């Protein structure tokens, strides 16, 4: 790989660290740049700061062989033939894209880039951002684009829990600011494994990232609205959707849930919405995906309304939120609907406990956290926000319900069989017909 044998990955988070470890597995020398000194220290001791299936052993081997280390000092970038941005971006309170972190990164990196370097953005961006960033890098570094500096966008599509495997197998979309950048980036991305798909330019690659999650969000939002209509008529939405899908290849309708959250599904629909700009203003209504995002968000408010309807008032009630991570069987609480629900219930005046087996009991989220059903004792209700394997197993023999004061169970994922519950308990939930 020549110069690419030394790679800088900026950001040691849920995307950057798996990328770094995967490249080290391929024999490349990887330097990670991260502003968190403690995280860098952990990585250099081969201690992953979060769980990812298959990463622990690979990290240990990479560190032991001297192929991977982390630092907060950017000066080493001048030694690297490839620089990968894997830092996160956010949205403002009103849903506007916030890419200030990437703008600051570009200002920092430009003074260290060497001639011939390849800069790959894997950070989620509004359409057109890669070329703007490339121009900043060129202007500040003095390197000529497509001759001395090559810039491309390659969307990251992995999911937590399967990152290491998917980095090897998923297709990689690559679009550069020019043909040479596309070719250079494509050759590098082929190192991971999986098919490399070249697209016309960086704007197309940026759009691919956004439509991946906007499309998924649109499907989830559809199911959220189906759940609302089903509840109105006393219909079990899960039964209706399963029946509609069964042996009918035209349908692949996802099952509804109390919340759709996470770092990308929360943010990406807003980025694609912003890229549409005046299109929505001109026609008088927003995109399908942004309305789907709002439909999914409404499920949390509907859950609270349903609980209030059953309990009359939530003030002073002891409520257990079962699931603080954004999806099942992970330890990531960023942009989690379970965390949001906990905060809303506390605002209303409820006493909130957490039942979250995937994070430490003293995780610092401001809640008393339990790892088992002992949290149910003396509570008035429990809300299941994600289908953790522990919760699915519990549902087969729901121990602890008899120790609850009121025994109200809100099933946000359709995992609980009412036949399994003891008499005197009340089962309500998303799309259950209640």
Short mmCIF file of C-alpha atoms in Angstrom, two decimals:
data_model
loop_
_atom_site.label_atom_id
_atom_site.label_comp_id
_atom_site.label_asym_id
_atom_site.label_seq_id
_atom_site.Cartn_x
_atom_site.Cartn_y
_atom_site.Cartn_z
CA UNK A 1 0.00 0.00 0.00
CA UNK A 2 2.98 2.34 0.11
CA UNK A 3 2.25 5.54 2.02
CA UNK A 4 -1.14 4.11 2.96
CA UNK A 5 0.61 1.65 5.26
CA UNK A 6 0.42 4.47 7.83
CA UNK A 7 -3.16 5.54 8.41
CA UNK A 8 -4.56 8.21 10.70
CA UNK A 9 -8.10 7.66 11.97
CA UNK A 10 -9.58 10.73 13.65
CA UNK A 11 -12.09 9.75 16.31
CA UNK A 12 -11.98 6.65 18.52
CA UNK A 13 -15.72 6.21 18.84
CA UNK A 14 -18.19 3.58 17.69
CA UNK A 15 -17.09 4.02 14.08
CA UNK A 16 -13.48 5.10 14.34
CA UNK A 17 -12.21 2.40 16.68
CA UNK A 18 -13.66 -0.57 14.75
CA UNK A 19 -12.25 0.94 11.55
CA UNK A 20 -8.84 1.31 13.18
CA UNK A 21 -8.78 -2.22 14.55
CA UNK A 22 -9.96 -3.64 11.21
CA UNK A 23 -7.17 -1.85 9.34
CA UNK A 24 -4.60 -3.10 11.84
CA UNK A 25 -5.92 -6.62 11.27
CA UNK A 26 -5.01 -6.13 7.61
CA UNK A 27 -1.43 -5.30 8.61
CA UNK A 28 -1.58 -1.51 8.28
CA UNK A 29 0.00 0.78 10.86
CA UNK A 30 -2.80 2.84 12.41
CA UNK A 31 -2.57 5.96 14.54
CA UNK A 32 -5.77 7.14 16.21
CA UNK A 33 -6.28 10.80 17.02
CA UNK A 34 -8.82 11.55 19.75
CA UNK A 35 -9.23 14.50 22.12
CA UNK A 36 -10.12 12.20 25.05
CA UNK A 37 -6.84 11.40 26.82
CA UNK A 38 -8.45 8.74 28.99
CA UNK A 39 -9.85 6.95 25.94
CA UNK A 40 -6.44 7.06 24.26
CA UNK A 41 -4.87 5.58 27.38
CA UNK A 42 -7.40 2.76 27.47
CA UNK A 43 -6.82 1.91 23.80
CA UNK A 44 -3.05 1.89 24.25
CA UNK A 45 -3.56 -0.64 27.06
CA UNK A 46 -5.76 -2.71 24.73
CA UNK A 47 -8.85 -1.90 26.80
CA UNK A 48 -11.79 -1.06 24.51
CA UNK A 49 -13.86 1.85 25.91
CA UNK A 50 -17.07 0.15 24.75
CA UNK A 51 -18.18 -3.32 23.73
CA UNK A 52 -18.19 -4.43 20.13
CA UNK A 53 -18.46 -8.09 19.19
CA UNK A 54 -15.06 -9.46 18.08
CA UNK A 55 -13.10 -6.26 18.78
CA UNK A 56 -11.47 -7.05 22.14
CA UNK A 57 -9.10 -9.77 20.95
CA UNK A 58 -8.32 -7.98 17.70
CA UNK A 59 -7.43 -4.80 19.61
CA UNK A 60 -5.14 -6.73 21.95
CA UNK A 61 -3.29 -8.29 19.01
CA UNK A 62 -2.98 -4.97 17.17
CA UNK A 63 -1.54 -3.20 20.22
CA UNK A 64 0.79 -6.09 21.04
CA UNK A 65 2.17 -6.07 17.48
CA UNK A 66 2.67 -2.31 17.55
CA UNK A 67 0.22 -1.74 14.70
CA UNK A 68 -2.16 0.53 16.59
CA UNK A 69 -1.84 3.31 19.12
CA UNK A 70 -3.84 6.38 20.10
CA UNK A 71 -2.86 9.95 20.95
CA UNK A 72 -4.28 13.45 21.28
CA UNK A 73 -1.29 15.00 19.46
CA UNK A 74 -2.09 15.72 15.78
CA UNK A 75 1.51 16.28 14.67
CA UNK A 76 1.88 12.66 13.51
CA UNK A 77 -0.62 13.30 10.68
CA UNK A 78 2.31 14.51 8.58
CA UNK A 79 3.57 10.91 8.56
CA UNK A 80 0.32 9.45 7.21
CA UNK A 81 -0.60 8.75 3.63
CA UNK A 82 -4.27 8.31 4.47
CA UNK A 83 -6.36 10.34 6.93
CA UNK A 84 -9.89 9.20 7.82
CA UNK A 85 -12.42 11.40 9.60
CA UNK A 86 -14.69 9.31 11.81
CA UNK A 87 -15.90 12.01 14.20
CA UNK A 88 -19.57 12.65 14.86
CA UNK A 89 -21.81 15.49 13.79
CA UNK A 90 -25.04 16.61 15.43
CA UNK A 91 -28.23 18.58 14.90
CA UNK A 92 -29.33 21.77 16.61
CA UNK A 93 -32.43 21.99 18.79
CA UNK A 94 -34.52 22.94 15.76
CA UNK A 95 -33.16 20.11 13.61
CA UNK A 96 -30.56 22.00 11.57
CA UNK A 97 -27.31 20.18 10.73
CA UNK A 98 -24.38 21.11 12.97
CA UNK A 99 -21.03 20.21 11.37
CA UNK A 100 -18.89 22.61 13.36
CA UNK A 101 -16.82 19.66 14.61
CA UNK A 102 -15.80 18.82 11.04
CA UNK A 103 -15.03 22.43 10.20
CA UNK A 104 -12.73 22.62 13.22
CA UNK A 105 -11.15 19.33 12.24
CA UNK A 106 -10.37 20.64 8.76
CA UNK A 107 -8.71 23.74 10.23
CA UNK A 108 -6.61 21.54 12.51
CA UNK A 109 -5.64 18.92 9.93
CA UNK A 110 -4.63 21.19 7.05
CA UNK A 111 -1.31 22.27 8.58
CA UNK A 112 -0.22 18.64 8.96
CA UNK A 113 -1.23 17.11 5.61
CA UNK A 114 1.61 15.94 3.41
CA UNK A 115 1.74 16.01 -0.38
CA UNK A 116 -0.01 13.02 -1.89
CA UNK A 117 -2.28 12.44 1.11
CA UNK A 118 -5.72 10.89 0.75
CA UNK A 119 -8.40 12.37 3.03
CA UNK A 120 -11.54 10.26 3.45
CA UNK A 121 -14.65 11.56 5.19
CA UNK A 122 -16.87 8.97 6.85
CA UNK A 123 -18.61 11.60 8.96
CA UNK A 124 -22.28 12.21 8.15
CA UNK A 125 -22.60 15.48 6.22
CA UNK A 126 -25.19 17.53 4.34
CA UNK A 127 -24.94 17.10 0.57
CA UNK A 128 -22.16 19.24 -0.89
CA UNK A 129 -20.05 19.43 2.27
CA UNK A 130 -17.14 17.26 1.13
CA UNK A 131 -16.19 19.64 -1.69
CA UNK A 132 -16.39 22.62 0.65
CA UNK A 133 -14.13 20.87 3.15
CA UNK A 134 -11.75 19.86 0.36
CA UNK A 135 -11.43 23.47 -0.73
CA UNK A 136 -10.62 24.54 2.85
CA UNK A 137 -7.98 21.81 3.16
CA UNK A 138 -6.40 22.82 -0.15
CA UNK A 139 -6.45 26.55 0.58
CA UNK A 140 -4.98 26.20 4.07
CA UNK A 141 -2.40 23.52 3.23
CA UNK A 142 -1.32 24.87 -0.13
CA UNK A 143 -1.81 21.41 -1.67
CA UNK A 144 -3.44 21.22 -5.09
CA UNK A 145 -6.59 19.11 -5.24
CA UNK A 146 -6.44 16.05 -7.48
CA UNK A 147 -2.66 16.45 -7.79
CA UNK A 148 -1.21 16.74 -4.28
CA UNK A 149 -4.32 16.17 -2.18
CA UNK A 150 -7.12 13.67 -2.77
CA UNK A 151 -10.46 13.91 -0.97
CA UNK A 152 -13.42 11.52 -1.00
CA UNK A 153 -16.54 10.62 0.91
CA UNK A 154 -17.33 7.02 1.83
CA UNK A 155 -20.43 6.56 4.00
CA UNK A 156 -20.18 4.28 6.99
CA UNK A 157 -23.04 1.78 7.06
CA UNK A 158 -22.14 -0.56 9.91
CA UNK A 159 -24.37 -1.14 12.92
CA UNK A 160 -23.27 -1.51 16.50
CA UNK A 161 -22.79 -5.08 17.61
CA UNK A 162 -21.89 -6.20 14.07
CA UNK A 163 -19.30 -3.57 13.16
CA UNK A 164 -16.26 -5.83 12.84
CA UNK A 165 -18.06 -8.36 10.65
CA UNK A 166 -19.82 -5.73 8.53
CA UNK A 167 -16.61 -3.81 7.88
CA UNK A 168 -15.38 -6.96 6.15
CA UNK A 169 -18.55 -7.77 4.25
CA UNK A 170 -20.72 -4.73 3.47
CA UNK A 171 -20.32 -2.90 0.15
CA UNK A 172 -18.35 0.34 0.34
CA UNK A 173 -19.69 3.35 -1.55
CA UNK A 174 -17.00 5.80 -2.66
CA UNK A 175 -17.31 9.18 -4.32
CA UNK A 176 -14.45 11.66 -4.67
CA UNK A 177 -14.19 15.32 -5.53
CA UNK A 178 -12.68 14.16 -8.82
CA UNK A 179 -11.83 10.98 -10.68
CA UNK A 180 -8.37 10.59 -9.16
CA UNK A 181 -9.72 10.97 -5.64
CA UNK A 182 -12.40 8.37 -6.34
CA UNK A 183 -9.82 5.90 -7.66
CA UNK A 184 -7.42 6.45 -4.76
CA UNK A 185 -10.16 6.10 -2.17
CA UNK A 186 -11.65 3.05 -3.86
CA UNK A 187 -8.31 1.26 -3.86
CA UNK A 188 -7.85 2.01 -0.18
CA UNK A 189 -11.38 1.01 0.84
CA UNK A 190 -10.95 -2.35 -0.90
CA UNK A 191 -8.53 -3.28 1.90
CA UNK A 192 -11.47 -3.86 4.28
CA UNK A 193 -13.14 -6.46 2.07
CA UNK A 194 -16.55 -6.39 0.44
CA UNK A 195 -17.52 -4.84 -2.86
CA UNK A 196 -16.46 -1.26 -3.64
CA UNK A 197 -19.13 0.77 -5.44
CA UNK A 198 -17.88 3.90 -7.18
CA UNK A 199 -20.38 6.70 -7.67
CA UNK A 200 -20.15 9.82 -9.80
CA UNK A 201 -18.94 12.24 -7.14
CA UNK A 202 -18.80 13.05 -3.43
CA UNK A 203 -22.30 14.56 -3.46
CA UNK A 204 -23.76 11.24 -4.61
CA UNK A 205 -21.87 9.37 -1.90
CA UNK A 206 -23.10 11.85 0.72
CA UNK A 207 -26.66 11.32 -0.44
CA UNK A 208 -26.28 7.54 -0.25
CA UNK A 209 -25.46 7.84 3.44
CA UNK A 210 -28.48 9.99 4.13
CA UNK A 211 -31.01 7.97 2.13
CA UNK A 212 -29.93 4.75 3.86
CA UNK A 213 -31.26 5.95 7.20
CA UNK A 214 -33.99 8.23 5.85
CA UNK A 215 -35.48 5.23 4.03
CA UNK A 216 -35.33 3.07 7.15
CA UNK A 217 -36.88 5.90 9.14
CA UNK A 218 -39.70 6.22 6.62
CA UNK A 219 -40.58 2.53 7.07
CA UNK A 220 -40.46 2.80 10.86
CA UNK A 221 -42.62 5.92 10.81
CA UNK A 222 -45.21 4.10 8.71
CA UNK A 223 -45.41 1.35 11.32
CA UNK A 224 -45.72 3.93 14.09
CA UNK A 225 -48.82 5.40 12.47
CA UNK A 226 -50.27 1.94 11.83
CA UNK A 227 -49.86 1.28 15.56
CA UNK A 228 -51.82 4.43 16.44
CA UNK A 229 -54.73 3.51 14.17
CA UNK A 230 -54.71 -0.08 15.44
CA UNK A 231 -54.86 1.10 19.04
CA UNK A 232 -57.86 3.30 18.26
CA UNK A 233 -59.85 0.31 17.02
CA UNK A 234 -58.65 -2.19 19.59
CA UNK A 235 -56.61 -4.06 16.97
CA UNK A 236 -53.29 -5.77 17.70
CA UNK A 237 -50.94 -4.01 15.24
CA UNK A 238 -48.40 -6.82 15.50
CA UNK A 239 -50.94 -9.40 14.44
CA UNK A 240 -52.17 -7.21 11.58
CA UNK A 241 -48.68 -6.51 10.24
CA UNK A 242 -47.52 -10.12 10.57
CA UNK A 243 -50.62 -11.29 8.72
CA UNK A 244 -50.08 -8.67 6.01
CA UNK A 245 -46.46 -9.76 5.53
CA UNK A 246 -47.03 -13.51 5.63
CA UNK A 247 -46.36 -15.18 2.26
CA UNK A 248 -46.91 -11.85 0.49
CA UNK A 249 -43.62 -10.82 -1.10
CA UNK A 250 -44.75 -7.29 -1.88
CA UNK A 251 -44.82 -6.46 1.85
CA UNK A 252 -41.94 -6.15 4.27
CA UNK A 253 -43.57 -3.96 6.91
CA UNK A 254 -41.52 -3.57 10.10
CA UNK A 255 -43.18 -4.12 13.46
CA UNK A 256 -43.91 -0.94 15.46
CA UNK A 257 -42.12 0.12 18.62
CA UNK A 258 -42.35 2.75 21.34
CA UNK A 259 -39.26 4.54 20.01
CA UNK A 260 -36.81 4.70 17.13
CA UNK A 261 -33.58 6.32 18.18
CA UNK A 262 -29.80 6.15 17.97
CA UNK A 263 -27.07 8.39 16.68
CA UNK A 264 -27.82 8.05 12.95
CA UNK A 265 -31.56 7.42 12.73
CA UNK A 266 -32.18 10.47 14.90
CA UNK A 267 -29.96 12.76 12.86
CA UNK A 268 -29.72 11.64 9.23
CA UNK A 269 -33.35 12.34 8.21
CA UNK A 270 -32.85 15.97 9.29
CA UNK A 271 -29.65 16.22 7.24
CA UNK A 272 -31.44 15.00 4.12
CA UNK A 273 -34.36 17.29 4.90
CA UNK A 274 -31.97 20.26 5.12
CA UNK A 275 -30.39 19.29 1.80
CA UNK A 276 -33.81 19.65 0.17
CA UNK A 277 -33.98 23.28 1.29
CA UNK A 278 -36.51 25.36 -0.60
CA UNK A 279 -38.05 22.29 -2.28
CA UNK A 280 -40.25 21.68 0.76
CA UNK A 281 -41.09 25.36 1.19
CA UNK A 282 -42.14 25.63 -2.45
CA UNK A 283 -44.50 22.67 -2.35
CA UNK A 284 -45.87 23.47 1.09
CA UNK A 285 -45.06 20.31 3.04
CA UNK A 286 -41.98 18.46 4.23
CA UNK A 287 -40.46 15.18 3.15
CA UNK A 288 -41.91 11.75 3.86
CA UNK A 289 -38.90 10.87 6.00
CA UNK A 290 -39.07 13.92 8.25
CA UNK A 291 -42.75 13.29 8.93
CA UNK A 292 -41.91 9.64 9.59
CA UNK A 293 -39.27 10.78 12.08
CA UNK A 294 -41.88 12.90 13.86
CA UNK A 295 -44.37 10.03 13.80
CA UNK A 296 -41.89 7.75 15.54
CA UNK A 297 -41.04 10.45 18.08
CA UNK A 298 -44.74 10.86 18.89
CA UNK A 299 -44.94 7.26 20.09
CA UNK A 300 -43.16 8.28 23.30
CA UNK A 301 -45.74 10.97 24.03
CA UNK A 302 -48.50 8.52 23.18
CA UNK A 303 -46.97 6.03 25.63
CA UNK A 304 -47.10 8.64 28.38
CA UNK A 305 -50.73 9.47 27.51
CA UNK A 306 -51.59 5.76 27.61
CA UNK A 307 -49.93 5.34 31.01
CA UNK A 308 -51.76 8.40 32.33
CA UNK A 309 -55.02 6.99 31.03
CA UNK A 310 -54.43 3.78 32.94
CA UNK A 311 -53.06 5.34 36.14
CA UNK A 312 -54.96 8.67 36.06
CA UNK A 313 -51.83 10.52 37.16
CA UNK A 314 -48.14 9.63 36.97
CA UNK A 315 -47.12 12.09 39.65
CA UNK A 316 -45.69 10.23 42.63
CA UNK A 317 -45.86 6.89 40.84
CA UNK A 318 -42.84 4.57 40.86
CA UNK A 319 -42.11 3.66 37.24
CA UNK A 320 -39.43 1.35 35.86
CA UNK A 321 -37.99 2.15 32.42
CA UNK A 322 -36.75 -1.17 31.07
CA UNK A 323 -34.11 -0.23 28.52
CA UNK A 324 -31.91 2.87 28.40
CA UNK A 325 -29.84 1.97 25.33
CA UNK A 326 -31.03 3.11 21.93
CA UNK A 327 -31.55 -0.46 20.69
CA UNK A 328 -31.42 -4.00 21.97
CA UNK A 329 -28.28 -5.72 23.29
CA UNK A 330 -25.85 -2.78 23.05
CA UNK A 331 -24.35 -0.47 25.67
CA UNK A 332 -24.85 2.83 23.81
CA UNK A 333 -27.28 5.31 25.39
CA UNK A 334 -26.66 8.20 22.97
CA UNK A 335 -29.85 9.69 21.52
CA UNK A 336 -31.82 6.97 23.33
CA UNK A 337 -35.60 7.10 23.51
CA UNK A 338 -35.38 5.24 26.81
CA UNK A 339 -33.31 8.03 28.32
CA UNK A 340 -35.68 10.64 26.90
CA UNK A 341 -38.68 8.79 28.33
CA UNK A 342 -37.02 8.61 31.74
CA UNK A 343 -36.46 12.36 31.70
CA UNK A 344 -40.05 13.09 30.65
CA UNK A 345 -41.48 10.86 33.36
CA UNK A 346 -39.29 12.56 35.97
CA UNK A 347 -40.49 15.97 34.74
CA UNK A 348 -44.08 14.84 35.27
CA UNK A 349 -43.24 13.92 38.84
CA UNK A 350 -42.78 10.16 38.72
CA UNK A 351 -40.06 8.34 40.62
CA UNK A 352 -38.07 6.63 37.88
CA UNK A 353 -35.95 3.50 38.15
CA UNK A 354 -33.94 1.92 35.34
CA UNK A 355 -33.69 -1.73 34.40
CA UNK A 356 -30.74 -1.78 32.01
CA UNK A 357 -28.52 -4.90 32.03
CA UNK A 358 -26.08 -3.57 29.42
CA UNK A 359 -24.63 -0.63 31.35
CA UNK A 360 -23.00 -0.53 34.79
CA UNK A 361 -25.29 -0.09 37.79
CA UNK A 362 -23.58 3.23 38.56
CA UNK A 363 -23.48 4.50 34.99
CA UNK A 364 -24.05 8.12 35.95
CA UNK A 365 -27.32 8.68 34.09
CA UNK A 366 -28.96 10.05 37.22
CA UNK A 367 -31.12 6.97 37.78
CA UNK A 368 -31.00 4.03 40.12
CA UNK A 369 -30.15 1.20 37.72
CA UNK A 370 -30.92 -2.49 38.18
CA UNK A 371 -29.70 -5.52 36.25
CA UNK A 372 -32.65 -7.76 37.05
CA UNK A 373 -36.35 -7.80 37.90
CA UNK A 374 -35.76 -6.84 41.53
CA UNK A 375 -36.42 -3.28 40.34
CA UNK A 376 -40.12 -4.15 40.04
CA UNK A 377 -40.69 -4.54 43.78
CA UNK A 378 -42.99 -1.78 45.02
CA UNK A 379 -43.30 -0.15 41.59
CA UNK A 380 -46.52 0.92 39.91
CA UNK A 381 -45.55 0.22 36.34
CA UNK A 382 -42.80 -0.87 33.97
CA UNK A 383 -42.21 0.33 30.39
CA UNK A 384 -40.23 -1.90 28.03
CA UNK A 385 -38.46 0.34 25.51
CA UNK A 386 -36.16 -2.20 23.77
CA UNK A 387 -36.26 -5.99 23.27
CA UNK A 388 -33.05 -6.90 25.12
CA UNK A 389 -32.49 -10.65 25.17
CA UNK A 390 -32.87 -10.50 28.95
CA UNK A 391 -36.32 -8.93 28.60
CA UNK A 392 -37.45 -11.47 26.02
CA UNK A 393 -36.37 -14.28 28.33
CA UNK A 394 -38.10 -12.59 31.28
CA UNK A 395 -41.33 -12.37 29.29
CA UNK A 396 -41.47 -16.18 29.11
CA UNK A 397 -41.74 -16.29 32.91
CA UNK A 398 -42.42 -12.74 34.19
CA UNK A 399 -41.06 -13.04 37.71
CA UNK A 400 -41.55 -10.03 40.00
CA UNK A 401 -44.85 -8.74 38.62
CA UNK A 402 -46.59 -9.96 41.76
CA UNK A 403 -44.30 -7.68 43.83
CA UNK A 404 -45.53 -4.57 42.00
CA UNK A 405 -48.08 -2.26 43.61
CA UNK A 406 -50.24 -1.79 40.52
CA UNK A 407 -48.77 -4.22 38.02
CA UNK A 408 -49.15 -2.00 34.94
CA UNK A 409 -46.90 -3.25 32.13
CA UNK A 410 -46.33 -1.16 29.02
CA UNK A 411 -44.94 -3.34 26.22
CA UNK A 412 -43.24 -1.10 23.67
CA UNK A 413 -42.11 -3.95 21.38
CA UNK A 414 -44.82 -6.60 21.41
CA UNK A 415 -42.64 -9.08 23.30
CA UNK A 416 -45.00 -9.97 26.15
CA UNK A 417 -47.64 -12.70 25.97
CA UNK A 418 -50.62 -11.66 28.13
CA UNK A 419 -51.27 -15.34 28.88
CA UNK A 420 -47.99 -15.46 30.80
CA UNK A 421 -48.84 -12.60 33.16
CA UNK A 422 -50.29 -13.20 36.62
CA UNK A 423 -53.88 -12.22 37.33
CA UNK A 424 -54.32 -8.68 38.55
CA UNK A 425 -51.69 -7.22 36.21
CA UNK A 426 -52.56 -4.90 33.31
CA UNK A 427 -50.89 -5.11 29.90
CA UNK A 428 -50.91 -2.05 27.66
CA UNK A 429 -48.47 -0.99 24.96
CA UNK A 430 -47.59 0.29 21.51
CA UNK A 431 -50.09 -0.94 18.93
CA UNK A 432 -51.52 -3.55 21.27
CA UNK A 433 -55.13 -2.47 21.12
CA UNK A 434 -54.96 -2.21 24.93
#
